[in-house]
Amino acid sequence: MADLLAEFKPPVVSFHFGLPSEALLAQVRGWGAKVLASATTVDEALWLDAHGADAVIAQGLEAGGHRGHFLSHDLTKQLGTFALLPQLVRAIKLPVIAAGGIADADGVAAAMALGAAGVQVGTAYMLTPEATTTAIHRAVLKSDAARHTALTNLFTGRPARGIVNRVMRELGPIGPAPEFPLATSGIAPLRAKAEAQGSGDLSPLWSGQNATGCREVSSAEVTSALAQGFHASL
Ligand SMILES: Cc1cc2nc3c(=O)[nH]c(=O)nc-3n(C[C@H](O)[C@H](O)[C@H](O)COP(=O)(O)O)c2cc1C
């Protein structure tokens, strides 16, 4: 993957689940990229600071998709965004980017007030035409079901936040799944069969705890609306 990326020389490369080997990191730095990585605890932020990250993403428990934890798998150590963010701002000198539950300009302004250098938003983009979100997933994101999310390991083997569906209710949400990433292929045939029948009962319906920012407008429009909160905080 790094060889492929090297042709495009992206100015920023962001890692989840810690950092890769020193050799791989050196390759990424070799084309001048800045390195970002997610921290879910103060210990992880200190580790990333000591191992050469240029900025740290404070990923709060509200965030959609995979938890980026890498030093401990103990989920009780995971913090909410506005508990984690100010602690990281105090603990490290690197810029801290807030992630998790930020869905509108007020959320951005609140994160900036707590010392964030920027924000990272995922869930609010999931109804945009640029996102590859499936039709089934889009329908659930637009429904009241999106108000109930949980961390589940059933779809990939690692805890990730998604909208609660039948398989999460019946097997988990943290249940007997093969190790990451083997669970993905384990559930794939069941998922394909259910999706062919128009059902999201066996699909990962990734979403953060705050899906209220999801709108069927372009990503550019979502970004400029969020940026109002950044400008308001200056
Ligand atoms: C569908 C989905 C996929 C994601 N995939 C990745 C990923 O591949 N790498 C990563 O660093 N973060 C990933 N994230 C996490 C986001 O970077 C970010 O932490 C999170 O979306 C912020 O919280 P929010 O979902 O409440 O906006 C993903 C999030 C979602 C919703």
GROMACS .gro file of C-alpha atoms and ligand atoms in nm:
model
  265
    1MET     CA    1   0.000   0.000   0.000
    2ALA     CA    2   0.283   0.240   0.087
    3ASP     CA    3   0.443   0.180  -0.255
    4LEU     CA    4   0.114   0.268  -0.422
    5LEU     CA    5   0.065   0.580  -0.208
    6ALA     CA    6   0.423   0.694  -0.276
    7GLU     CA    7   0.326   0.771  -0.636
    8PHE     CA    8   0.071   1.027  -0.513
    9LYS     CA    9   0.276   1.172  -0.224
   10PRO     CA   10  -0.023   1.263  -0.004
   11PRO     CA   11   0.084   1.549   0.228
   12VAL     CA   12  -0.090   1.384   0.526
   13VAL     CA   13  -0.110   1.015   0.619
   14SER     CA   14  -0.330   0.919   0.913
   15PHE     CA   15  -0.299   0.591   1.104
   16HIS     CA   16  -0.548   0.404   1.320
   17PHE     CA   17  -0.446   0.128   1.571
   18GLY     CA   18  -0.109   0.291   1.651
   19LEU     CA   19   0.181   0.347   1.412
   20PRO     CA   20   0.340   0.102   1.168
   21SER     CA   21   0.704  -0.016   1.177
   22GLU     CA   22   0.982   0.246   1.176
   23ALA     CA   23   1.082   0.146   0.821
   24LEU     CA   24   0.731   0.200   0.690
   25LEU     CA   25   0.700   0.529   0.878
   26ALA     CA   26   1.034   0.642   0.729
   27GLN     CA   27   0.900   0.563   0.380
   28VAL     CA   28   0.590   0.775   0.445
   29ARG     CA   29   0.801   1.061   0.584
   30GLY     CA   30   1.035   1.022   0.286
   31TRP     CA   31   0.786   1.188   0.054
   32GLY     CA   32   0.731   1.470   0.307
   33ALA     CA   33   0.402   1.350   0.456
   34LYS     CA   34   0.290   1.466   0.799
   35VAL     CA   35   0.188   1.173   1.020
   36LEU     CA   36  -0.139   1.173   1.214
   37ALA     CA   37  -0.263   0.894   1.442
   38SER     CA   38  -0.557   0.831   1.672
   39ALA     CA   39  -0.526   0.817   2.051
   40THR     CA   40  -0.813   0.702   2.270
   41THR     CA   41  -0.635   0.746   2.605
   42VAL     CA   42  -0.372   0.978   2.755
   43ASP     CA   43  -0.121   0.689   2.751
   44GLU     CA   44  -0.170   0.640   2.376
   45ALA     CA   45  -0.123   1.013   2.310
   46LEU     CA   46   0.203   1.013   2.510
   47TRP     CA   47   0.317   0.703   2.314
   48LEU     CA   48   0.237   0.868   1.978
   49ASP     CA   49   0.420   1.185   2.089
   50ALA     CA   50   0.726   0.976   2.180
   51HIS     CA   51   0.715   0.780   1.853
   52GLY     CA   52   0.707   1.070   1.611
   53ALA     CA   53   0.347   1.162   1.525
   54ASP     CA   54   0.305   1.520   1.399
   55ALA     CA   55  -0.048   1.556   1.538
   56VAL     CA   56  -0.275   1.337   1.749
   57ILE     CA   57  -0.644   1.266   1.689
   58ALA     CA   58  -0.834   1.247   2.019
   59GLN     CA   59  -1.089   0.980   1.930
   60GLY     CA   60  -1.371   0.985   2.183
   61LEU     CA   61  -1.600   0.695   2.261
   62GLU     CA   62  -1.885   0.859   2.063
   63ALA     CA   63  -1.702   0.812   1.730
   64GLY     CA   64  -1.838   0.590   1.455
   65GLY     CA   65  -1.639   0.300   1.313
   66HIS     CA   66  -1.341   0.128   1.472
   67ARG     CA   67  -1.195   0.227   1.804
   68GLY     CA   68  -0.834   0.324   1.740
   69HIS     CA   69  -0.704   0.188   2.074
   70PHE     CA   70  -0.372   0.005   2.054
   71LEU     CA   71  -0.197  -0.005   2.394
   72SER     CA   72  -0.478  -0.177   2.582
   73HIS     CA   73  -0.788  -0.365   2.471
   74ASP     CA   74  -0.968  -0.283   2.796
   75LEU     CA   75  -1.276  -0.092   2.677
   76THR     CA   76  -1.334   0.055   3.026
   77LYS     CA   77  -1.029   0.279   2.956
   78GLN     CA   78  -1.208   0.451   2.667
   79LEU     CA   79  -1.315   0.815   2.725
   80GLY     CA   80  -1.578   1.043   2.576
   81THR     CA   81  -1.454   1.317   2.341
   82PHE     CA   82  -1.491   1.609   2.579
   83ALA     CA   83  -1.326   1.418   2.865
   84LEU     CA   84  -1.036   1.299   2.646
   85LEU     CA   85  -0.967   1.617   2.446
   86PRO     CA   86  -0.864   1.858   2.727
   87GLN     CA   87  -0.654   1.587   2.891
   88LEU     CA   88  -0.459   1.532   2.569
   89VAL     CA   89  -0.419   1.908   2.515
   90ARG     CA   90  -0.258   1.926   2.860
   91ALA     CA   91  -0.051   1.608   2.825
   92ILE     CA   92   0.124   1.671   2.491
   93LYS     CA   93   0.259   1.969   2.296
   94LEU     CA   94   0.150   1.834   1.955
   95PRO     CA   95  -0.169   1.968   1.791
   96VAL     CA   96  -0.474   1.768   1.903
   97ILE     CA   97  -0.760   1.700   1.660
   98ALA     CA   98  -1.098   1.624   1.821
   99ALA     CA   99  -1.306   1.333   1.687
  100GLY     CA  100  -1.631   1.172   1.799
  101GLY     CA  101  -1.984   1.307   1.818
  102ILE     CA  102  -1.907   1.637   1.641
  103ALA     CA  103  -2.189   1.692   1.394
  104ASP     CA  104  -2.237   2.067   1.346
  105ALA     CA  105  -2.071   2.408   1.374
  106ASP     CA  106  -2.151   2.439   1.746
  107GLY     CA  107  -1.976   2.107   1.810
  108VAL     CA  108  -1.671   2.232   1.621
  109ALA     CA  109  -1.668   2.558   1.821
  110ALA     CA  110  -1.698   2.360   2.147
  111ALA     CA  111  -1.401   2.140   2.052
  112MET     CA  112  -1.195   2.447   1.960
  113ALA     CA  113  -1.286   2.606   2.297
  114LEU     CA  114  -1.143   2.297   2.468
  115GLY     CA  115  -0.811   2.341   2.292
  116ALA     CA  116  -0.851   2.138   1.973
  117ALA     CA  117  -0.636   2.247   1.677
  118GLY     CA  118  -0.895   2.099   1.441
  119VAL     CA  119  -1.168   1.838   1.424
  120GLN     CA  120  -1.220   1.510   1.242
  121VAL     CA  121  -1.575   1.421   1.144
  122GLY     CA  122  -1.691   1.091   0.995
  123THR     CA  123  -2.056   1.017   1.057
  124ALA     CA  124  -2.191   1.351   0.927
  125TYR     CA  125  -2.052   1.270   0.579
  126MET     CA  126  -2.220   0.933   0.541
  127LEU     CA  127  -2.523   1.048   0.342
  128THR     CA  128  -2.320   1.261   0.101
  129PRO     CA  129  -2.305   1.142  -0.261
  130GLU     CA  130  -1.926   1.102  -0.228
  131ALA     CA  131  -1.963   0.841   0.049
  132THR     CA  132  -1.986   0.475  -0.056
  133THR     CA  133  -2.254   0.410   0.209
  134THR     CA  134  -2.496   0.139   0.086
  135ALA     CA  135  -2.866   0.211   0.028
  136ILE     CA  136  -2.961  -0.008   0.328
  137HIS     CA  137  -2.713   0.175   0.552
  138ARG     CA  138  -2.837   0.516   0.427
  139ALA     CA  139  -3.199   0.425   0.509
  140VAL     CA  140  -3.108   0.322   0.866
  141LEU     CA  141  -2.897   0.637   0.919
  142LYS     CA  142  -3.203   0.845   0.825
  143SER     CA  143  -3.433   0.655   1.065
  144ASP     CA  144  -3.485   0.680   1.441
  145ALA     CA  145  -3.284   0.356   1.475
  146ALA     CA  146  -2.969   0.570   1.434
  147ARG     CA  147  -3.024   0.700   1.788
  148HIS     CA  148  -2.907   0.365   1.928
  149THR     CA  149  -2.546   0.267   1.857
  150ALA     CA  150  -2.310   0.032   2.037
  151LEU     CA  151  -1.955  -0.097   2.017
  152THR     CA  152  -1.945  -0.436   1.850
  153ASN     CA  153  -1.672  -0.682   1.750
  154LEU     CA  154  -1.904  -0.907   1.549
  155PHE     CA  155  -1.830  -0.765   1.203
  156THR     CA  156  -1.448  -0.746   1.202
  157GLY     CA  157  -1.318  -0.887   1.532
  158ARG     CA  158  -1.234  -0.541   1.672
  159PRO     CA  159  -1.471  -0.312   1.861
  160ALA     CA  160  -1.637  -0.057   1.633
  161ARG     CA  161  -1.942   0.165   1.679
  162GLY     CA  162  -2.247   0.095   1.467
  163ILE     CA  163  -2.624   0.119   1.478
  164VAL     CA  164  -2.770  -0.169   1.678
  165ASN     CA  165  -2.925  -0.433   1.452
  166ARG     CA  166  -3.046  -0.790   1.484
  167VAL     CA  167  -2.708  -0.966   1.490
  168MET     CA  168  -2.577  -0.724   1.754
  169ARG     CA  169  -2.888  -0.780   1.967
  170GLU     CA  170  -2.882  -1.160   1.933
  171LEU     CA  171  -2.506  -1.235   1.955
  172GLY     CA  172  -2.353  -0.944   2.137
  173PRO     CA  173  -2.285  -0.664   2.073
  174ILE     CA  174  -1.946  -0.789   2.202
  175GLY     CA  175  -1.972  -1.158   2.126
  176PRO     CA  176  -1.789  -1.468   2.004
  177ALA     CA  177  -1.616  -1.338   1.691
  178PRO     CA  178  -1.293  -1.453   1.521
  179GLU     CA  179  -0.985  -1.232   1.567
  180PHE     CA  180  -0.954  -0.908   1.364
  181PRO     CA  181  -0.985  -0.901   1.067
  182LEU     CA  182  -1.100  -1.260   1.017
  183ALA     CA  183  -1.453  -1.197   1.142
  184THR     CA  184  -1.515  -0.989   0.828
  185SER     CA  185  -1.501  -1.288   0.594
  186GLY     CA  186  -1.675  -1.508   0.853
  187ILE     CA  187  -1.996  -1.306   0.843
  188ALA     CA  188  -1.970  -1.203   0.474
  189PRO     CA  189  -2.191  -1.478   0.320
  190LEU     CA  190  -2.470  -1.416   0.575
  191ARG     CA  191  -2.445  -1.044   0.520
  192ALA     CA  192  -2.458  -1.080   0.140
  193LYS     CA  193  -2.765  -1.303   0.160
  194ALA     CA  194  -2.948  -1.066   0.396
  195GLU     CA  195  -2.855  -0.756   0.192
  196ALA     CA  196  -2.981  -0.926  -0.126
  197GLN     CA  197  -3.316  -0.948   0.050
  198GLY     CA  198  -3.299  -0.579   0.143
  199SER     CA  199  -3.212  -0.640   0.509
  200GLY     CA  200  -2.938  -0.477   0.718
  201ASP     CA  201  -2.986  -0.731   1.001
  202LEU     CA  202  -2.639  -0.882   0.945
  203SER     CA  203  -2.450  -0.577   0.810
  204PRO     CA  204  -2.216  -0.337   0.988
  205LEU     CA  205  -2.413  -0.011   1.007
  206TRP     CA  206  -2.125   0.209   1.120
  207SER     CA  207  -2.229   0.534   1.283
  208GLY     CA  208  -2.123   0.754   1.571
  209GLN     CA  209  -2.355   0.841   1.859
  210ASN     CA  210  -2.456   1.166   1.690
  211ALA     CA  211  -2.600   1.108   1.343
  212THR     CA  212  -2.798   1.434   1.350
  213GLY     CA  213  -2.543   1.597   1.120
  214CYS     CA  214  -2.608   1.349   0.837
  215ARG     CA  215  -2.751   1.535   0.537
  216GLU     CA  216  -2.797   1.444   0.171
  217VAL     CA  217  -2.581   1.727   0.045
  218SER     CA  218  -2.231   1.736  -0.102
  219SER     CA  219  -1.926   1.677   0.118
  220ALA     CA  220  -1.818   2.032   0.035
  221GLU     CA  221  -2.143   2.164   0.184
  222VAL     CA  222  -2.103   1.955   0.501
  223THR     CA  223  -1.746   2.083   0.534
  224SER     CA  224  -1.834   2.450   0.488
  225ALA     CA  225  -2.118   2.424   0.742
  226LEU     CA  226  -1.877   2.268   0.996
  227ALA     CA  227  -1.615   2.533   0.915
  228GLN     CA  228  -1.853   2.804   1.040
  229GLY     CA  229  -1.781   2.671   1.391
  230PHE     CA  230  -1.409   2.703   1.330
  231HIS     CA  231  -1.441   3.064   1.215
  232ALA     CA  232  -1.670   3.145   1.511
  233SER     CA  233  -1.402   3.019   1.750
  234LEU     CA  234  -1.126   3.250   1.615
  235LIG     C1  235  -1.787   0.441   0.835
  235LIG     C2  236  -1.665   0.489   0.908
  235LIG     C3  237  -1.541   0.441   0.869
  235LIG     C4  238  -1.426   0.484   0.933
  235LIG     N1  239  -1.304   0.436   0.891
  235LIG     C5  240  -1.192   0.485   0.947
  235LIG     C6  241  -1.064   0.444   0.899
  235LIG     O1  242  -1.053   0.363   0.807
  235LIG     N2  243  -0.954   0.498   0.955
  235LIG     C7  244  -0.962   0.589   1.059
  235LIG     O2  245  -0.859   0.638   1.105
  235LIG     N3  246  -1.082   0.625   1.110
  235LIG     C8  247  -1.196   0.578   1.055
  235LIG     N4  248  -1.318   0.618   1.104
  235LIG     C9  249  -1.325   0.698   1.227
  235LIG    C10  250  -1.320   0.845   1.200
  235LIG     O3  251  -1.194   0.876   1.153
  235LIG    C11  252  -1.348   0.931   1.323
  235LIG     O4  253  -1.277   0.891   1.436
  235LIG    C12  254  -1.494   0.933   1.359
  235LIG     O5  255  -1.576   0.917   1.247
  235LIG    C13  256  -1.527   1.061   1.429
  235LIG     O6  257  -1.648   1.051   1.497
  235LIG     P1  258  -1.794   1.069   1.430
  235LIG     O7  259  -1.816   0.942   1.355
  235LIG     O8  260  -1.883   1.084   1.548
  235LIG     O9  261  -1.786   1.188   1.341
  235LIG    C14  262  -1.435   0.576   1.041
  235LIG    C15  263  -1.561   0.623   1.080
  235LIG    C16  264  -1.675   0.582   1.014
  235LIG    C17  265  -1.808   0.638   1.058
   0.00000   0.00000   0.00000
